[in-house]
PDB file of C-alpha atoms in Angstrom:
ATOM      1  CA  UNK A 116    -141.836  65.761-177.575  1.00  0.00           C
ATOM      2  CA  UNK A 117    -142.813  62.074-177.129  1.00  0.00           C
ATOM      3  CA  UNK A 118    -139.225  61.191-176.230  1.00  0.00           C
ATOM      4  CA  UNK A 119    -139.148  63.996-173.675  1.00  0.00           C
ATOM      5  CA  UNK A 120    -142.437  62.795-172.098  1.00  0.00           C
ATOM      6  CA  UNK A 121    -141.179  59.203-171.887  1.00  0.00           C
ATOM      7  CA  UNK A 122    -137.967  60.389-170.260  1.00  0.00           C
ATOM      8  CA  UNK A 123    -139.878  62.654-167.876  1.00  0.00           C
ATOM      9  CA  UNK A 124    -142.276  59.875-166.843  1.00  0.00           C
ATOM     10  CA  UNK A 125    -139.380  57.458-166.362  1.00  0.00           C
ATOM     11  CA  UNK A 126    -137.636  59.963-164.088  1.00  0.00           C
ATOM     12  CA  UNK A 127    -140.824  60.537-162.072  1.00  0.00           C
ATOM     13  CA  UNK A 128    -141.325  56.772-161.596  1.00  0.00           C
ATOM     14  CA  UNK A 129    -137.666  56.229-160.676  1.00  0.00           C
ATOM     15  CA  UNK A 130    -137.601  59.139-158.216  1.00  0.00           C
ATOM     16  CA  UNK A 131    -140.842  57.923-156.588  1.00  0.00           C
ATOM     17  CA  UNK A 132    -139.297  54.473-156.179  1.00  0.00           C
ATOM     18  CA  UNK A 133    -136.075  55.872-154.724  1.00  0.00           C
ATOM     19  CA  UNK A 134    -137.931  58.161-152.310  1.00  0.00           C
ATOM     20  CA  UNK A 135    -140.116  55.291-151.075  1.00  0.00           C
ATOM     21  CA  UNK A 136    -137.037  53.072-150.696  1.00  0.00           C
ATOM     22  CA  UNK A 137    -135.103  55.698-148.776  1.00  0.00           C
ATOM     23  CA  UNK A 138    -137.950  55.863-146.265  1.00  0.00           C
ATOM     24  CA  UNK A 139    -137.744  52.100-145.696  1.00  0.00           C
ATOM     25  CA  UNK A 140    -134.720  51.817-143.403  1.00  0.00           C
ATOM     26  CA  UNK A 141    -134.598  48.031-143.738  1.00  0.00           C
ATOM     27  CA  UNK A 142    -134.824  47.886-147.548  1.00  0.00           C
ATOM     28  CA  UNK A 143    -131.895  50.031-148.628  1.00  0.00           C
ATOM     29  CA  UNK A 144    -129.160  48.164-146.704  1.00  0.00           C
ATOM     30  CA  UNK A 145    -130.443  44.890-148.198  1.00  0.00           C
ATOM     31  CA  UNK A 146    -130.456  46.310-151.697  1.00  0.00           C
ATOM     32  CA  UNK A 147    -126.963  47.728-151.273  1.00  0.00           C
ATOM     33  CA  UNK A 148    -125.575  44.485-149.841  1.00  0.00           C
ATOM     34  CA  UNK A 149    -127.258  41.767-151.933  1.00  0.00           C
ATOM     35  CA  UNK A 150    -123.825  40.135-151.965  1.00  0.00           C
ATOM     36  CA  UNK A 151    -120.589  41.795-151.013  1.00  0.00           C
ATOM     37  CA  UNK A 152    -117.073  41.056-149.917  1.00  0.00           C
ATOM     38  CA  UNK A 153    -114.056  43.197-149.229  1.00  0.00           C
ATOM     39  CA  UNK A 154    -110.786  43.381-147.350  1.00  0.00           C
ATOM     40  CA  UNK A 155    -109.675  46.306-145.236  1.00  0.00           C
ATOM     41  CA  UNK A 156    -106.003  46.910-144.457  1.00  0.00           C
ATOM     42  CA  UNK A 157    -105.103  49.271-141.655  1.00  0.00           C
ATOM     43  CA  UNK A 158    -101.967  51.296-140.954  1.00  0.00           C
ATOM     44  CA  UNK A 159    -101.292  49.299-137.775  1.00  0.00           C
ATOM     45  CA  UNK A 160    -100.902  46.106-139.857  1.00  0.00           C
ATOM     46  CA  UNK A 161    -104.286  44.640-138.924  1.00  0.00           C
ATOM     47  CA  UNK A 162    -106.720  43.560-141.606  1.00  0.00           C
ATOM     48  CA  UNK A 163    -110.404  42.755-141.855  1.00  0.00           C
ATOM     49  CA  UNK A 164    -112.725  40.728-144.039  1.00  0.00           C
ATOM     50  CA  UNK A 165    -116.360  41.727-144.546  1.00  0.00           C
ATOM     51  CA  UNK A 166    -118.800  39.564-146.492  1.00  0.00           C
ATOM     52  CA  UNK A 167    -122.576  39.628-146.712  1.00  0.00           C
ATOM     53  CA  UNK A 168    -125.419  38.081-148.648  1.00  0.00           C
ATOM     54  CA  UNK A 169    -129.191  38.556-148.680  1.00  0.00           C
ATOM     55  CA  UNK A 170    -131.100  35.325-148.053  1.00  0.00           C
ATOM     56  CA  UNK A 171    -134.735  34.931-149.073  1.00  0.00           C
ATOM     57  CA  UNK A 172    -135.949  33.665-145.704  1.00  0.00           C
ATOM     58  CA  UNK A 173    -136.752  34.972-142.240  1.00  0.00           C
ATOM     59  CA  UNK A 174    -133.875  35.465-139.746  1.00  0.00           C
ATOM     60  CA  UNK A 175    -135.076  32.613-137.507  1.00  0.00           C
ATOM     61  CA  UNK A 176    -134.987  30.249-140.517  1.00  0.00           C
ATOM     62  CA  UNK A 177    -131.432  31.311-141.409  1.00  0.00           C
ATOM     63  CA  UNK A 178    -130.381  30.907-137.774  1.00  0.00           C
ATOM     64  CA  UNK A 179    -131.955  27.426-137.645  1.00  0.00           C
ATOM     65  CA  UNK A 180    -129.858  26.241-140.599  1.00  0.00           C
ATOM     66  CA  UNK A 181    -126.725  28.108-139.483  1.00  0.00           C
ATOM     67  CA  UNK A 182    -126.608  26.396-136.083  1.00  0.00           C
ATOM     68  CA  UNK A 183    -127.707  22.945-137.286  1.00  0.00           C
ATOM     69  CA  UNK A 184    -124.153  21.667-136.915  1.00  0.00           C
ATOM     70  CA  UNK A 185    -125.192  18.043-137.435  1.00  0.00           C
ATOM     71  CA  UNK A 186    -126.196  18.697-141.069  1.00  0.00           C
ATOM     72  CA  UNK A 187    -123.681  21.464-141.885  1.00  0.00           C
ATOM     73  CA  UNK A 188    -121.099  18.995-143.320  1.00  0.00           C
ATOM     74  CA  UNK A 189    -123.715  17.994-145.928  1.00  0.00           C
ATOM     75  CA  UNK A 190    -123.814  21.447-147.518  1.00  0.00           C
ATOM     76  CA  UNK A 191    -120.721  23.441-146.404  1.00  0.00           C
ATOM     77  CA  UNK A 192    -117.408  22.948-148.191  1.00  0.00           C
ATOM     78  CA  UNK A 193    -115.401  24.680-145.424  1.00  0.00           C
ATOM     79  CA  UNK A 194    -116.929  25.254-141.988  1.00  0.00           C
ATOM     80  CA  UNK A 195    -118.218  21.967-140.607  1.00  0.00           C
ATOM     81  CA  UNK A 196    -119.739  23.211-137.344  1.00  0.00           C
ATOM     82  CA  UNK A 197    -119.028  23.518-133.639  1.00  0.00           C
ATOM     83  CA  UNK A 198    -118.510  20.875-130.973  1.00  0.00           C
ATOM     84  CA  UNK A 199    -118.389  21.524-127.247  1.00  0.00           C
ATOM     85  CA  UNK A 200    -120.029  24.045-124.938  1.00  0.00           C
ATOM     86  CA  UNK A 201    -122.199  26.021-127.370  1.00  0.00           C
ATOM     87  CA  UNK A 202    -122.915  29.079-125.221  1.00  0.00           C
ATOM     88  CA  UNK A 203    -121.583  32.575-124.672  1.00  0.00           C
ATOM     89  CA  UNK A 204    -118.103  32.121-123.213  1.00  0.00           C
ATOM     90  CA  UNK A 205    -118.211  28.362-123.788  1.00  0.00           C
ATOM     91  CA  UNK A 206    -115.173  26.394-124.941  1.00  0.00           C
ATOM     92  CA  UNK A 207    -115.811  24.719-128.299  1.00  0.00           C
ATOM     93  CA  UNK A 208    -113.989  23.444-131.340  1.00  0.00           C
ATOM     94  CA  UNK A 209    -114.744  25.035-134.694  1.00  0.00           C
ATOM     95  CA  UNK A 210    -114.325  22.335-137.325  1.00  0.00           C
ATOM     96  CA  UNK A 211    -112.931  23.366-140.703  1.00  0.00           C
ATOM     97  CA  UNK A 212    -112.060  21.169-143.647  1.00  0.00           C
ATOM     98  CA  UNK A 213    -108.303  21.102-144.215  1.00  0.00           C
ATOM     99  CA  UNK A 214    -107.152  18.923-147.106  1.00  0.00           C
ATOM    100  CA  UNK A 215    -110.479  17.083-146.987  1.00  0.00           C
ATOM    101  CA  UNK A 216    -110.448  16.351-143.241  1.00  0.00           C
ATOM    102  CA  UNK A 217    -112.307  18.186-140.463  1.00  0.00           C
ATOM    103  CA  UNK A 218    -109.724  19.847-138.207  1.00  0.00           C
ATOM    104  CA  UNK A 219    -110.739  21.243-134.786  1.00  0.00           C
ATOM    105  CA  UNK A 220    -109.715  24.776-133.837  1.00  0.00           C
ATOM    106  CA  UNK A 221    -110.382  25.512-130.133  1.00  0.00           C
ATOM    107  CA  UNK A 222    -112.190  28.756-129.327  1.00  0.00           C
ATOM    108  CA  UNK A 223    -114.020  30.577-126.570  1.00  0.00           C
ATOM    109  CA  UNK A 224    -117.377  31.410-128.122  1.00  0.00           C
ATOM    110  CA  UNK A 225    -119.205  34.674-128.513  1.00  0.00           C
ATOM    111  CA  UNK A 226    -122.892  33.698-128.664  1.00  0.00           C
ATOM    112  CA  UNK A 227    -126.045  35.790-128.878  1.00  0.00           C
ATOM    113  CA  UNK A 228    -128.933  33.404-129.504  1.00  0.00           C
ATOM    114  CA  UNK A 229    -130.762  34.055-132.758  1.00  0.00           C
ATOM    115  CA  UNK A 230    -128.437  36.882-133.777  1.00  0.00           C
ATOM    116  CA  UNK A 231    -124.734  36.052-133.924  1.00  0.00           C
ATOM    117  CA  UNK A 232    -121.924  33.777-132.898  1.00  0.00           C
ATOM    118  CA  UNK A 233    -118.179  33.651-133.321  1.00  0.00           C
ATOM    119  CA  UNK A 234    -114.917  33.794-131.424  1.00  0.00           C
ATOM    120  CA  UNK A 235    -111.833  35.878-130.802  1.00  0.00           C
ATOM    121  CA  UNK A 236    -108.675  33.907-130.083  1.00  0.00           C
ATOM    122  CA  UNK A 237    -105.106  33.484-131.219  1.00  0.00           C
ATOM    123  CA  UNK A 238    -104.978  31.464-134.434  1.00  0.00           C
ATOM    124  CA  UNK A 239    -103.443  28.015-133.879  1.00  0.00           C
ATOM    125  CA  UNK A 240    -101.428  27.964-137.105  1.00  0.00           C
ATOM    126  CA  UNK A 241    -100.455  31.667-136.889  1.00  0.00           C
ATOM    127  CA  UNK A 242     -99.212  32.316-133.330  1.00  0.00           C
ATOM    128  CA  UNK A 243     -99.229  36.023-132.553  1.00  0.00           C
ATOM    129  CA  UNK A 244    -102.306  36.746-134.694  1.00  0.00           C
ATOM    130  CA  UNK A 245    -105.750  37.021-133.094  1.00  0.00           C
ATOM    131  CA  UNK A 246    -108.905  36.746-135.172  1.00  0.00           C
ATOM    132  CA  UNK A 247    -112.351  38.112-134.314  1.00  0.00           C
ATOM    133  CA  UNK A 248    -114.676  36.009-136.467  1.00  0.00           C
ATOM    134  CA  UNK A 249    -118.454  36.555-136.448  1.00  0.00           C
ATOM    135  CA  UNK A 250    -121.479  35.053-138.196  1.00  0.00           C
ATOM    136  CA  UNK A 251    -124.369  37.543-137.968  1.00  0.00           C
ATOM    137  CA  UNK A 252    -128.062  37.215-138.881  1.00  0.00           C
ATOM    138  CA  UNK A 253    -129.940  40.525-139.351  1.00  0.00           C
ATOM    139  CA  UNK A 254    -133.563  41.161-140.368  1.00  0.00           C
ATOM    140  CA  UNK A 255    -133.826  42.864-143.726  1.00  0.00           C
ATOM    141  CA  UNK A 256    -137.460  43.508-144.572  1.00  0.00           C
ATOM    142  CA  UNK A 257    -138.950  40.075-145.284  1.00  0.00           C
ATOM    143  CA  UNK A 258    -135.464  38.679-145.941  1.00  0.00           C
ATOM    144  CA  UNK A 259    -132.254  38.220-143.944  1.00  0.00           C
ATOM    145  CA  UNK A 260    -128.898  39.902-144.288  1.00  0.00           C
ATOM    146  CA  UNK A 261    -126.247  37.331-143.372  1.00  0.00           C
ATOM    147  CA  UNK A 262    -122.882  38.864-142.508  1.00  0.00           C
ATOM    148  CA  UNK A 263    -119.595  37.074-141.954  1.00  0.00           C
ATOM    149  CA  UNK A 264    -116.674  39.152-140.731  1.00  0.00           C
ATOM    150  CA  UNK A 265    -113.183  38.539-139.462  1.00  0.00           C
ATOM    151  CA  UNK A 266    -110.570  40.941-138.114  1.00  0.00           C
ATOM    152  CA  UNK A 267    -106.928  39.978-137.714  1.00  0.00           C
ATOM    153  CA  UNK A 268    -104.551  41.754-135.342  1.00  0.00           C
ATOM    154  CA  UNK A 269    -101.014  40.971-134.254  1.00  0.00           C
ATOM    155  CA  UNK A 270     -98.017  39.707-136.160  1.00  0.00           C
ATOM    156  CA  UNK A 271     -96.784  36.464-137.638  1.00  0.00           C
ATOM    157  CA  UNK A 272     -94.053  36.372-140.298  1.00  0.00           C
ATOM    158  CA  UNK A 273     -95.557  33.464-142.234  1.00  0.00           C
ATOM    159  CA  UNK A 274     -99.202  34.607-141.935  1.00  0.00           C
ATOM    160  CA  UNK A 275     -99.490  38.398-141.713  1.00  0.00           C
ATOM    161  CA  UNK A 276    -103.062  39.704-141.211  1.00  0.00           C
ATOM    162  CA  UNK A 277    -103.392  41.025-144.791  1.00  0.00           C
ATOM    163  CA  UNK A 278    -102.402  37.635-146.228  1.00  0.00           C
ATOM    164  CA  UNK A 279    -104.876  35.812-143.974  1.00  0.00           C
ATOM    165  CA  UNK A 280    -107.683  38.151-145.020  1.00  0.00           C
ATOM    166  CA  UNK A 281    -106.834  37.669-148.698  1.00  0.00           C
ATOM    167  CA  UNK A 282    -106.682  33.889-148.381  1.00  0.00           C
ATOM    168  CA  UNK A 283    -110.003  33.653-146.522  1.00  0.00           C
ATOM    169  CA  UNK A 284    -112.219  36.092-148.471  1.00  0.00           C
ATOM    170  CA  UNK A 285    -113.224  33.646-151.224  1.00  0.00           C
ATOM    171  CA  UNK A 286    -113.932  30.868-148.725  1.00  0.00           C
ATOM    172  CA  UNK A 287    -116.171  33.122-146.636  1.00  0.00           C
ATOM    173  CA  UNK A 288    -118.124  34.171-149.707  1.00  0.00           C
ATOM    174  CA  UNK A 289    -118.471  30.522-150.778  1.00  0.00           C
ATOM    175  CA  UNK A 290    -119.828  29.616-147.315  1.00  0.00           C
ATOM    176  CA  UNK A 291    -122.322  32.488-147.526  1.00  0.00           C
ATOM    177  CA  UNK A 292    -123.585  31.250-150.914  1.00  0.00           C
ATOM    178  CA  UNK A 293    -123.813  27.676-149.645  1.00  0.00           C
ATOM    179  CA  UNK A 294    -125.792  28.824-146.589  1.00  0.00           C
ATOM    180  CA  UNK A 295    -128.145  30.837-148.805  1.00  0.00           C
ATOM    181  CA  UNK A 296    -128.717  27.842-151.094  1.00  0.00           C
ATOM    182  CA  UNK A 297    -129.400  25.499-148.158  1.00  0.00           C
ATOM    183  CA  UNK A 298    -131.778  27.899-146.391  1.00  0.00           C
ATOM    184  CA  UNK A 299    -133.704  28.698-149.552  1.00  0.00           C
ATOM    185  CA  UNK A 300    -133.878  24.997-150.464  1.00  0.00           C
ATOM    186  CA  UNK A 301    -135.364  24.175-147.058  1.00  0.00           C
ATOM    187  CA  UNK A 302    -137.746  27.100-146.670  1.00  0.00           C
ATOM    188  CA  UNK A 303    -138.648  28.677-150.012  1.00  0.00           C
ATOM    189  CA  UNK A 304    -138.826  25.773-152.474  1.00  0.00           C
ATOM    190  CA  UNK A 305    -141.933  23.547-152.359  1.00  0.00           C
TER     191      UNK A 305
END
């Protein structure tokens, strides 16, 4: 009987927790996406990358670090920032480390202040393939859900969309972890 009571009480506590969580629209997506990454292949040959991570800071703090392009090379092992017209529709170079050197990739920016930025252009080294790359900051209770996505359409024999997505997934997840560490170092550690 004692075992049954313990089990019953545990179920009551768990169900109360789950019911309260399901009523908090902002909590459940954060819990489900503490850190994720996947690749989607489509019948038309296009492919997508989705990555996310929960950061223990407010969205405006994450955004502040994310767009501080002058210090980004100090903590990011891949994306080194943007140079140029940093505005919606602006022409800018996205700098990425290639064999240890920052290499500029020209893009027309998608920019929504405080929420997201990215680009959608043909990839320089994979003519015929267009990427749609976004960095997104979303409120998630008292935390932030940071999302990095990329979608590849078109064709290139040497760099088909599925291969690009596969190659880039680990790097996107590494950037997400590095961003989380930098934000939490700046804002949550005394």
